[in-house]
């Protein structure tokens, strides 16, 4: 029987995850069954939401089990197929385990074409990341031409797409990110009208007011916490907040002490809505069609931070919490 390197969850992290929370093991590759594929991982996506799956609490996806492989979005090459829809040499994308080689059921995997886009893009702008940005903004943010869109986590995978979609839809777009280099990138490469470095800004309420002189109509929130509290002071009447992510809170051990949002929402007849991409599965095909069209027209750009080597997957994941990525964080095998 053949074996493969595998990464499992060794401990449920307390606070910020550490390398010692992961374990490299060797596992057996079972015999390929009818309908299945034998695949070899080429690009592995690491995502902030995986942190939530490391907690033993119910959520919109079940927690990872201790000493079992972690899984995330992966682009893999088909080495062997016992499924008539896939052939050796095809590339597939879907949720797979952190293993170099594995057998997988074909349902849930989609074929991706390396001639149409670089393979890694199917984990970013042409995958779940792009869909999260597009559907979160359009379905919950309900943007209207001429409005002001503010995006936190703007230089990351989702945020950089949100801002570009906002520009395509005719909005004024302002981003919030954690370095001057990211701020510059948002304006020069992704067409944001303004951007704020939250790490060097003392008064975020004032900085947002200066960058959004007409107030904030749509807030696409990837980070939560203090940044999002500052946004509340700048929201417009009938504004909408898309609660997509709250990375600033993911490693909290205690419940955060937040200001009360209700008075702000009431005063401005403003709404705030949680968003999970899997709730919009029926809209994924149309979303992917639109993203692909914009991508082919050169309207949607992307950037990625690529780490090399299976052994670097856990570190790439940890780096998300230190803002070491620009655009999508991906590990190439
Ligand atoms: N709801 C859904 O269906 C869904 C789907 C995908 C992603 N998400 C969420 O969307 C958000 C973005 O995901 P992504 O994949 O695009 O990740 P990402 O933005 O590419 O990477 C994470 C970024 O978050 C920023 N960050 C880290 N700690 C922070 C803190 N304490 N305060 C403020 N910013 C912090 C860092 O950038 P800086 O240098 O700017 O700090 C880092 O680069 C995450 O919260 C994720 O959980 C939700």
CSV table of C-alpha atoms and ligand atoms in Angstrom, one decimal:
chain,number,residue,atom,x,y,z
A,1,UNK,CA,0.0,0.0,0.0
A,2,UNK,CA,1.3,3.5,-0.9
A,3,UNK,CA,1.6,6.3,1.7
A,4,UNK,CA,1.4,10.0,1.7
A,5,UNK,CA,2.5,12.9,3.9
A,6,UNK,CA,-0.5,14.3,5.8
A,7,UNK,CA,-1.1,17.3,8.1
A,8,UNK,CA,-3.4,16.7,11.1
A,9,UNK,CA,-4.7,19.0,13.8
A,10,UNK,CA,-2.8,18.0,17.0
A,11,UNK,CA,-4.2,20.5,19.5
A,12,UNK,CA,-7.1,22.9,19.5
A,13,UNK,CA,-5.3,26.2,19.6
A,14,UNK,CA,-5.8,28.6,22.5
A,15,UNK,CA,-5.5,32.1,21.2
A,16,UNK,CA,-3.2,32.5,18.3
A,17,UNK,CA,-2.5,29.1,16.6
A,18,UNK,CA,1.1,27.8,16.7
A,19,UNK,CA,3.1,25.4,14.6
A,20,UNK,CA,2.9,22.9,17.4
A,21,UNK,CA,-0.9,22.7,16.9
A,22,UNK,CA,-0.2,20.8,13.7
A,23,UNK,CA,1.4,17.4,13.1
A,24,UNK,CA,3.0,15.9,10.0
A,25,UNK,CA,2.2,12.2,9.7
A,26,UNK,CA,2.2,9.5,7.1
A,27,UNK,CA,-1.0,7.9,6.1
A,28,UNK,CA,-2.0,5.1,3.8
A,29,UNK,CA,-3.6,5.8,0.5
A,30,UNK,CA,-6.6,3.5,0.2
A,31,UNK,CA,-7.4,1.4,-2.9
A,32,UNK,CA,-9.2,3.5,-5.5
A,33,UNK,CA,-12.9,2.7,-5.6
A,34,UNK,CA,-15.4,2.9,-8.5
A,35,UNK,CA,-16.4,6.5,-9.0
A,36,UNK,CA,-13.3,7.9,-7.2
A,37,UNK,CA,-10.2,9.8,-8.3
A,38,UNK,CA,-6.6,9.5,-7.2
A,39,UNK,CA,-5.3,13.1,-7.0
A,40,UNK,CA,-2.1,14.9,-6.2
A,41,UNK,CA,-2.3,18.4,-4.7
A,42,UNK,CA,-0.7,21.3,-6.7
A,43,UNK,CA,-2.0,24.4,-4.9
A,44,UNK,CA,-3.5,24.6,-1.4
A,45,UNK,CA,-5.5,27.5,-0.1
A,46,UNK,CA,-5.1,28.6,3.5
A,47,UNK,CA,-8.0,30.7,4.9
A,48,UNK,CA,-8.8,32.6,8.1
A,49,UNK,CA,-12.1,30.7,8.5
A,50,UNK,CA,-10.1,27.4,9.1
A,51,UNK,CA,-9.3,28.9,12.6
A,52,UNK,CA,-13.0,28.6,13.4
A,53,UNK,CA,-13.0,24.9,12.5
A,54,UNK,CA,-10.2,24.4,15.0
A,55,UNK,CA,-12.6,25.2,17.8
A,56,UNK,CA,-14.9,22.4,19.2
A,57,UNK,CA,-18.0,24.5,18.8
A,58,UNK,CA,-21.0,24.2,16.4
A,59,UNK,CA,-20.8,26.6,13.5
A,60,UNK,CA,-21.8,26.7,9.8
A,61,UNK,CA,-19.1,24.0,9.1
A,62,UNK,CA,-18.3,21.2,11.5
A,63,UNK,CA,-15.1,21.4,13.6
A,64,UNK,CA,-12.0,19.6,12.5
A,65,UNK,CA,-11.4,16.4,14.5
A,66,UNK,CA,-8.2,16.1,16.6
A,67,UNK,CA,-5.6,13.9,14.9
A,68,UNK,CA,-7.5,13.9,11.7
A,69,UNK,CA,-6.4,15.6,8.4
A,70,UNK,CA,-7.2,19.3,8.0
A,71,UNK,CA,-9.0,20.2,4.8
A,72,UNK,CA,-9.3,23.3,2.6
A,73,UNK,CA,-9.7,24.4,-1.0
A,74,UNK,CA,-7.1,22.6,-3.2
A,75,UNK,CA,-6.3,22.4,-6.9
A,76,UNK,CA,-5.1,18.9,-7.7
A,77,UNK,CA,-4.0,16.9,-10.7
A,78,UNK,CA,-5.8,13.6,-11.4
A,79,UNK,CA,-3.3,10.8,-11.4
A,80,UNK,CA,-5.9,8.0,-11.9
A,81,UNK,CA,-9.6,8.0,-12.5
A,82,UNK,CA,-12.4,5.5,-11.9
A,83,UNK,CA,-15.0,8.1,-12.8
A,84,UNK,CA,-16.1,8.6,-16.4
A,85,UNK,CA,-16.3,12.4,-16.1
A,86,UNK,CA,-12.6,12.8,-15.2
A,87,UNK,CA,-9.4,11.6,-16.9
A,88,UNK,CA,-5.8,11.3,-15.9
A,89,UNK,CA,-4.1,14.7,-16.3
A,90,UNK,CA,-7.3,16.7,-15.6
A,91,UNK,CA,-7.0,19.4,-12.9
A,92,UNK,CA,-9.8,19.6,-10.3
A,93,UNK,CA,-10.7,22.1,-7.6
A,94,UNK,CA,-12.6,21.5,-4.4
A,95,UNK,CA,-12.4,20.8,-0.7
A,96,UNK,CA,-9.6,18.2,-0.1
A,97,UNK,CA,-7.4,17.1,2.8
A,98,UNK,CA,-4.0,18.4,3.6
A,99,UNK,CA,-2.3,15.4,1.9
A,100,UNK,CA,0.2,15.3,-0.9
A,101,UNK,CA,-1.8,12.5,-2.6
A,102,UNK,CA,-5.3,11.2,-1.8
A,103,UNK,CA,-8.3,9.3,-3.2
A,104,UNK,CA,-11.4,11.4,-3.3
A,105,UNK,CA,-15.1,11.2,-4.3
A,106,UNK,CA,-15.7,13.1,-7.5
A,107,UNK,CA,-18.8,14.9,-6.3
A,108,UNK,CA,-17.9,18.3,-5.0
A,109,UNK,CA,-14.8,18.5,-7.3
A,110,UNK,CA,-15.0,20.6,-10.4
A,111,UNK,CA,-12.7,20.4,-13.4
A,112,UNK,CA,-10.6,23.6,-13.9
A,113,UNK,CA,-8.8,24.6,-17.1
A,114,UNK,CA,-5.2,25.7,-16.9
A,115,UNK,CA,-5.4,27.2,-20.4
A,116,UNK,CA,-8.1,29.7,-19.3
A,117,UNK,CA,-6.5,30.9,-16.1
A,118,UNK,CA,-3.4,30.1,-13.9
A,119,UNK,CA,-4.5,27.1,-11.7
A,120,UNK,CA,-4.0,29.1,-8.5
A,121,UNK,CA,-6.6,31.6,-9.6
A,122,UNK,CA,-9.3,29.0,-9.1
A,123,UNK,CA,-8.6,29.2,-5.4
A,124,UNK,CA,-8.9,33.0,-5.5
A,125,UNK,CA,-10.6,35.4,-7.8
A,126,UNK,CA,-12.2,32.5,-9.8
A,127,UNK,CA,-13.1,30.4,-6.8
A,128,UNK,CA,-14.7,30.8,-3.4
A,129,UNK,CA,-12.8,34.0,-2.7
A,130,UNK,CA,-14.2,35.7,-5.8
A,131,UNK,CA,-17.7,34.4,-5.1
A,132,UNK,CA,-17.5,35.6,-1.5
A,133,UNK,CA,-16.6,39.0,-2.6
A,134,UNK,CA,-19.1,39.2,-5.5
A,135,UNK,CA,-22.1,37.6,-3.8
A,136,UNK,CA,-21.5,39.2,-0.4
A,137,UNK,CA,-21.3,42.7,-2.0
A,138,UNK,CA,-24.2,42.3,-4.4
A,139,UNK,CA,-26.6,40.1,-2.3
A,140,UNK,CA,-26.1,41.8,1.1
A,141,UNK,CA,-24.5,45.1,0.3
A,142,UNK,CA,-27.0,45.9,-2.4
A,143,UNK,CA,-24.7,48.6,-3.8
A,144,UNK,CA,-26.0,51.5,-6.0
A,145,UNK,CA,-24.0,53.4,-8.5
A,146,UNK,CA,-22.4,56.6,-6.9
A,147,UNK,CA,-22.5,55.2,-3.3
A,148,UNK,CA,-19.4,54.9,-1.1
A,149,UNK,CA,-18.2,51.4,-0.3
A,150,UNK,CA,-15.7,50.9,2.5
A,151,UNK,CA,-13.8,47.6,2.7
A,152,UNK,CA,-11.8,46.3,5.6
A,153,UNK,CA,-9.1,43.6,5.1
A,154,UNK,CA,-9.0,45.4,1.7
A,155,UNK,CA,-5.6,44.1,0.6
A,156,UNK,CA,-6.5,40.5,1.3
A,157,UNK,CA,-8.0,37.9,-1.0
A,158,UNK,CA,-11.7,38.7,-0.6
A,159,UNK,CA,-11.2,42.5,0.1
A,160,UNK,CA,-9.2,43.2,-3.1
A,161,UNK,CA,-11.9,41.6,-5.2
A,162,UNK,CA,-14.7,43.4,-3.3
A,163,UNK,CA,-13.1,46.8,-4.1
A,164,UNK,CA,-12.7,46.0,-7.8
A,165,UNK,CA,-16.3,44.8,-8.1
A,166,UNK,CA,-17.3,48.0,-6.4
A,167,UNK,CA,-15.4,50.1,-9.0
A,168,UNK,CA,-16.9,48.1,-11.8
A,169,UNK,CA,-20.4,48.8,-10.4
A,170,UNK,CA,-19.7,52.5,-10.2
A,171,UNK,CA,-19.1,53.1,-6.5
A,172,UNK,CA,-16.5,55.2,-4.8
A,173,UNK,CA,-14.3,52.7,-3.0
A,174,UNK,CA,-12.2,53.1,0.1
A,175,UNK,CA,-10.0,50.4,1.6
A,176,UNK,CA,-8.5,49.7,5.1
A,177,UNK,CA,-5.3,47.7,5.3
A,178,UNK,CA,-2.3,47.1,7.5
A,179,UNK,CA,0.8,48.5,5.7
A,180,UNK,CA,1.7,51.5,3.6
A,181,UNK,CA,2.7,49.1,0.8
A,182,UNK,CA,-0.8,47.5,0.8
A,183,UNK,CA,-2.4,51.0,0.9
A,184,UNK,CA,-0.4,52.0,-2.2
A,185,UNK,CA,-1.2,48.7,-4.0
A,186,UNK,CA,-4.9,49.2,-3.4
A,187,UNK,CA,-4.8,52.6,-5.1
A,188,UNK,CA,-2.3,51.9,-7.9
A,189,UNK,CA,-3.1,48.3,-8.8
A,190,UNK,CA,-6.7,47.8,-7.8
A,191,UNK,CA,-8.2,51.2,-8.5
A,192,UNK,CA,-9.4,52.1,-5.0
A,193,UNK,CA,-10.1,55.8,-4.6
A,194,UNK,CA,-8.6,56.0,-1.1
A,195,UNK,CA,-7.0,53.7,1.4
A,196,UNK,CA,-6.2,53.9,5.1
A,197,UNK,CA,-3.4,52.2,7.0
A,198,UNK,CA,-5.1,51.2,10.3
A,199,UNK,CA,-1.9,50.3,12.0
A,200,UNK,CA,-0.4,53.9,11.7
A,201,UNK,CA,-3.7,55.8,12.1
A,202,UNK,CA,-4.4,57.0,15.6
A,203,UNK,CA,-8.0,58.2,15.1
A,204,UNK,CA,-9.8,55.8,12.7
A,205,UNK,CA,-13.2,57.5,13.1
A,206,UNK,CA,-11.6,60.7,11.8
A,207,UNK,CA,-9.6,59.0,9.1
A,208,UNK,CA,-12.7,57.2,7.7
A,209,UNK,CA,-14.6,60.6,7.8
A,210,UNK,CA,-11.8,62.2,5.8
A,211,UNK,CA,-11.7,59.4,3.3
A,212,UNK,CA,-15.4,59.1,3.0
A,213,UNK,CA,-16.6,62.7,2.9
A,214,UNK,CA,-20.1,61.6,1.9
A,215,UNK,CA,-20.3,58.9,4.6
A,216,UNK,CA,-20.3,55.1,4.2
A,217,UNK,CA,-23.2,53.5,2.3
A,218,UNK,CA,-21.9,50.0,2.2
A,219,UNK,CA,-19.4,48.5,4.6
A,220,UNK,CA,-17.9,45.2,3.6
A,221,UNK,CA,-16.5,43.9,6.9
A,222,UNK,CA,-13.7,41.3,6.8
A,223,UNK,CA,-12.2,42.1,10.2
A,224,UNK,CA,-14.7,43.2,12.9
A,225,UNK,CA,-13.4,44.6,16.2
A,226,UNK,CA,-12.1,48.2,16.7
A,227,UNK,CA,-11.9,49.0,13.0
A,228,UNK,CA,-15.6,48.2,12.5
A,229,UNK,CA,-16.6,50.1,15.6
A,230,UNK,CA,-15.0,53.2,14.1
A,231,UNK,CA,-17.0,52.7,10.9
A,232,UNK,CA,-20.2,52.9,12.9
A,233,UNK,CA,-19.6,56.6,13.5
A,234,UNK,CA,-19.5,57.2,9.7
A,235,UNK,CA,-22.5,55.2,8.4
A,236,UNK,CA,-25.2,56.8,6.3
A,237,UNK,CA,-28.9,56.6,6.5
A,238,UNK,CA,-30.1,53.3,5.1
A,239,UNK,CA,-26.5,52.0,4.9
A,240,UNK,CA,-25.7,48.2,4.8
A,241,UNK,CA,-22.9,46.3,6.5
A,242,UNK,CA,-21.9,42.9,5.1
A,243,UNK,CA,-20.5,40.9,8.0
A,244,UNK,CA,-18.3,38.6,6.0
A,245,UNK,CA,-15.4,38.0,8.5
A,246,UNK,CA,-14.1,39.1,11.8
A,247,UNK,CA,-10.4,38.0,11.7
A,248,UNK,CA,-9.5,40.4,14.6
A,249,UNK,CA,-11.6,38.3,16.9
A,250,UNK,CA,-10.8,34.8,15.7
A,251,UNK,CA,-8.0,34.2,18.3
A,252,UNK,CA,-9.7,35.9,21.2
A,253,UNK,CA,-9.9,33.8,24.3
A,254,UNK,CA,-12.4,36.0,26.1
A,255,UNK,CA,-15.6,37.5,24.8
A,256,UNK,CA,-14.7,41.0,23.3
A,257,UNK,CA,-16.0,44.1,25.0
A,258,UNK,CA,-17.6,45.9,22.1
A,259,UNK,CA,-19.6,49.1,21.9
A,260,UNK,CA,-23.3,48.7,21.5
A,261,UNK,CA,-24.2,48.8,17.8
A,262,UNK,CA,-28.0,49.1,18.2
A,263,UNK,CA,-28.2,52.9,18.7
A,264,UNK,CA,-26.1,53.5,15.6
A,265,UNK,CA,-28.3,51.2,13.5
A,266,UNK,CA,-31.5,52.7,14.8
A,267,UNK,CA,-30.3,56.3,14.3
A,268,UNK,CA,-29.4,55.6,10.7
A,269,UNK,CA,-32.0,53.0,9.8
A,270,UNK,CA,-29.0,50.9,8.9
A,271,UNK,CA,-28.7,47.2,8.6
A,272,UNK,CA,-26.0,44.6,9.4
A,273,UNK,CA,-26.2,41.1,8.1
A,274,UNK,CA,-24.0,38.0,8.5
A,275,UNK,CA,-23.0,36.4,5.3
A,276,UNK,CA,-21.8,32.9,4.6
A,277,UNK,CA,-20.9,31.9,1.0
A,278,UNK,CA,-22.4,28.4,1.3
A,279,UNK,CA,-25.9,29.9,1.9
A,280,UNK,CA,-25.8,31.2,-1.7
A,281,UNK,CA,-24.9,27.9,-3.5
A,282,UNK,CA,-27.7,28.4,-6.0
A,283,UNK,CA,-26.0,31.6,-7.1
A,284,UNK,CA,-22.5,30.2,-7.5
A,285,UNK,CA,-22.7,29.3,-11.2
A,286,UNK,CA,-24.0,32.8,-12.1
A,287,UNK,CA,-21.4,34.4,-9.8
A,288,UNK,CA,-18.6,32.4,-11.4
A,289,UNK,CA,-19.9,33.3,-14.9
A,290,UNK,CA,-19.8,37.0,-14.1
A,291,UNK,CA,-16.3,36.9,-12.4
A,292,UNK,CA,-14.9,34.9,-15.4
A,293,UNK,CA,-16.4,37.5,-17.8
A,294,UNK,CA,-14.8,40.4,-15.9
A,295,UNK,CA,-11.5,38.4,-15.6
A,296,UNK,CA,-11.4,37.7,-19.3
A,297,UNK,CA,-12.1,41.4,-20.1
A,298,UNK,CA,-9.2,42.4,-17.9
A,299,UNK,CA,-11.4,44.2,-15.4
A,300,UNK,CA,-10.6,42.0,-12.5
A,301,UNK,CA,-7.0,41.7,-11.4
A,302,UNK,CA,-5.6,39.6,-8.6
A,303,UNK,CA,-2.5,39.2,-6.6
A,304,UNK,CA,-1.4,36.3,-4.5
A,305,UNK,CA,1.3,35.4,-2.0
A,306,UNK,CA,2.6,32.0,-2.9
A,307,UNK,CA,4.6,29.9,-0.4
A,308,UNK,CA,6.4,26.8,-1.7
A,309,UNK,CA,6.3,23.3,-0.2
A,310,UNK,CA,3.8,21.0,1.6
A,311,UNK,CA,5.8,21.5,4.8
A,312,UNK,CA,5.0,25.2,4.8
A,313,UNK,CA,1.2,24.9,4.8
A,314,UNK,CA,0.8,25.5,8.6
A,315,UNK,CA,3.2,28.5,8.6
A,316,UNK,CA,1.3,30.1,5.6
A,317,UNK,CA,-1.9,29.7,7.6
A,318,UNK,CA,-0.4,31.4,10.7
A,319,UNK,CA,1.0,34.2,8.5
A,320,UNK,CA,-2.6,35.3,7.7
A,321,UNK,CA,-3.0,36.5,11.2
A,322,UNK,CA,0.2,38.7,10.9
A,323,UNK,CA,-1.0,40.2,7.6
A,324,UNK,CA,2.0,38.7,5.7
A,325,UNK,CA,-0.1,38.1,2.6
A,326,UNK,CA,-1.1,40.5,-0.2
A,327,UNK,CA,-4.1,39.0,-2.0
A,328,UNK,CA,-4.7,35.3,-1.8
A,329,UNK,CA,-2.4,33.2,0.4
A,330,UNK,CA,-1.6,30.0,-1.4
A,331,UNK,CA,0.9,27.1,-1.0
A,332,UNK,CA,2.3,25.6,-4.1
A,333,UNK,CA,3.4,22.0,-3.9
B,1,LIG,N1,-18.4,34.5,5.3
B,1,LIG,C1,-17.8,33.8,4.3
B,1,LIG,O1,-18.4,33.0,3.6
B,1,LIG,C2,-16.3,34.0,4.1
B,1,LIG,C3,-15.7,33.4,3.1
B,1,LIG,C4,-14.3,33.7,2.9
B,1,LIG,C5,-13.6,34.5,3.8
B,1,LIG,N2,-14.4,35.0,4.8
B,1,LIG,C6,-13.7,36.0,5.8
B,1,LIG,O2,-13.3,37.1,5.1
B,1,LIG,C7,-12.1,37.6,5.7
B,1,LIG,C8,-11.0,37.7,4.6
B,1,LIG,O3,-10.7,36.4,4.2
B,1,LIG,P1,-9.5,36.2,3.2
B,1,LIG,O4,-9.5,34.8,2.8
B,1,LIG,O5,-9.6,37.2,2.1
B,1,LIG,O6,-8.2,36.5,4.0
B,1,LIG,P2,-7.1,37.7,3.7
B,1,LIG,O7,-7.8,39.0,3.9
B,1,LIG,O8,-6.5,37.4,2.5
B,1,LIG,O9,-6.1,37.5,4.9
B,1,LIG,C9,-6.3,37.9,6.2
B,1,LIG,C10,-5.9,39.4,6.3
B,1,LIG,O10,-6.5,39.9,7.5
B,1,LIG,C11,-5.8,41.0,8.0
B,1,LIG,N3,-5.8,40.9,9.5
B,1,LIG,C12,-5.2,39.9,10.2
B,1,LIG,N4,-5.4,40.2,11.5
B,1,LIG,C13,-6.1,41.3,11.6
B,1,LIG,C14,-6.6,42.1,12.7
B,1,LIG,N5,-6.4,41.8,14.0
B,1,LIG,N6,-7.2,43.3,12.4
B,1,LIG,C15,-7.4,43.7,11.1
B,1,LIG,N7,-7.0,42.9,10.0
B,1,LIG,C16,-6.3,41.8,10.3
B,1,LIG,C17,-4.4,40.9,7.4
B,1,LIG,O11,-4.2,42.1,6.6
B,1,LIG,P3,-3.7,43.5,7.1
B,1,LIG,O12,-2.2,43.6,6.8
B,1,LIG,O13,-4.5,44.5,6.4
B,1,LIG,O14,-3.9,43.5,8.6
B,1,LIG,C18,-4.4,39.6,6.6
B,1,LIG,O15,-3.6,39.7,5.4
B,1,LIG,C19,-11.8,36.7,6.9
B,1,LIG,O16,-12.3,37.3,8.0
B,1,LIG,C20,-12.5,35.4,6.5
B,1,LIG,O17,-12.8,34.7,7.6
B,1,LIG,C21,-15.7,34.8,5.0
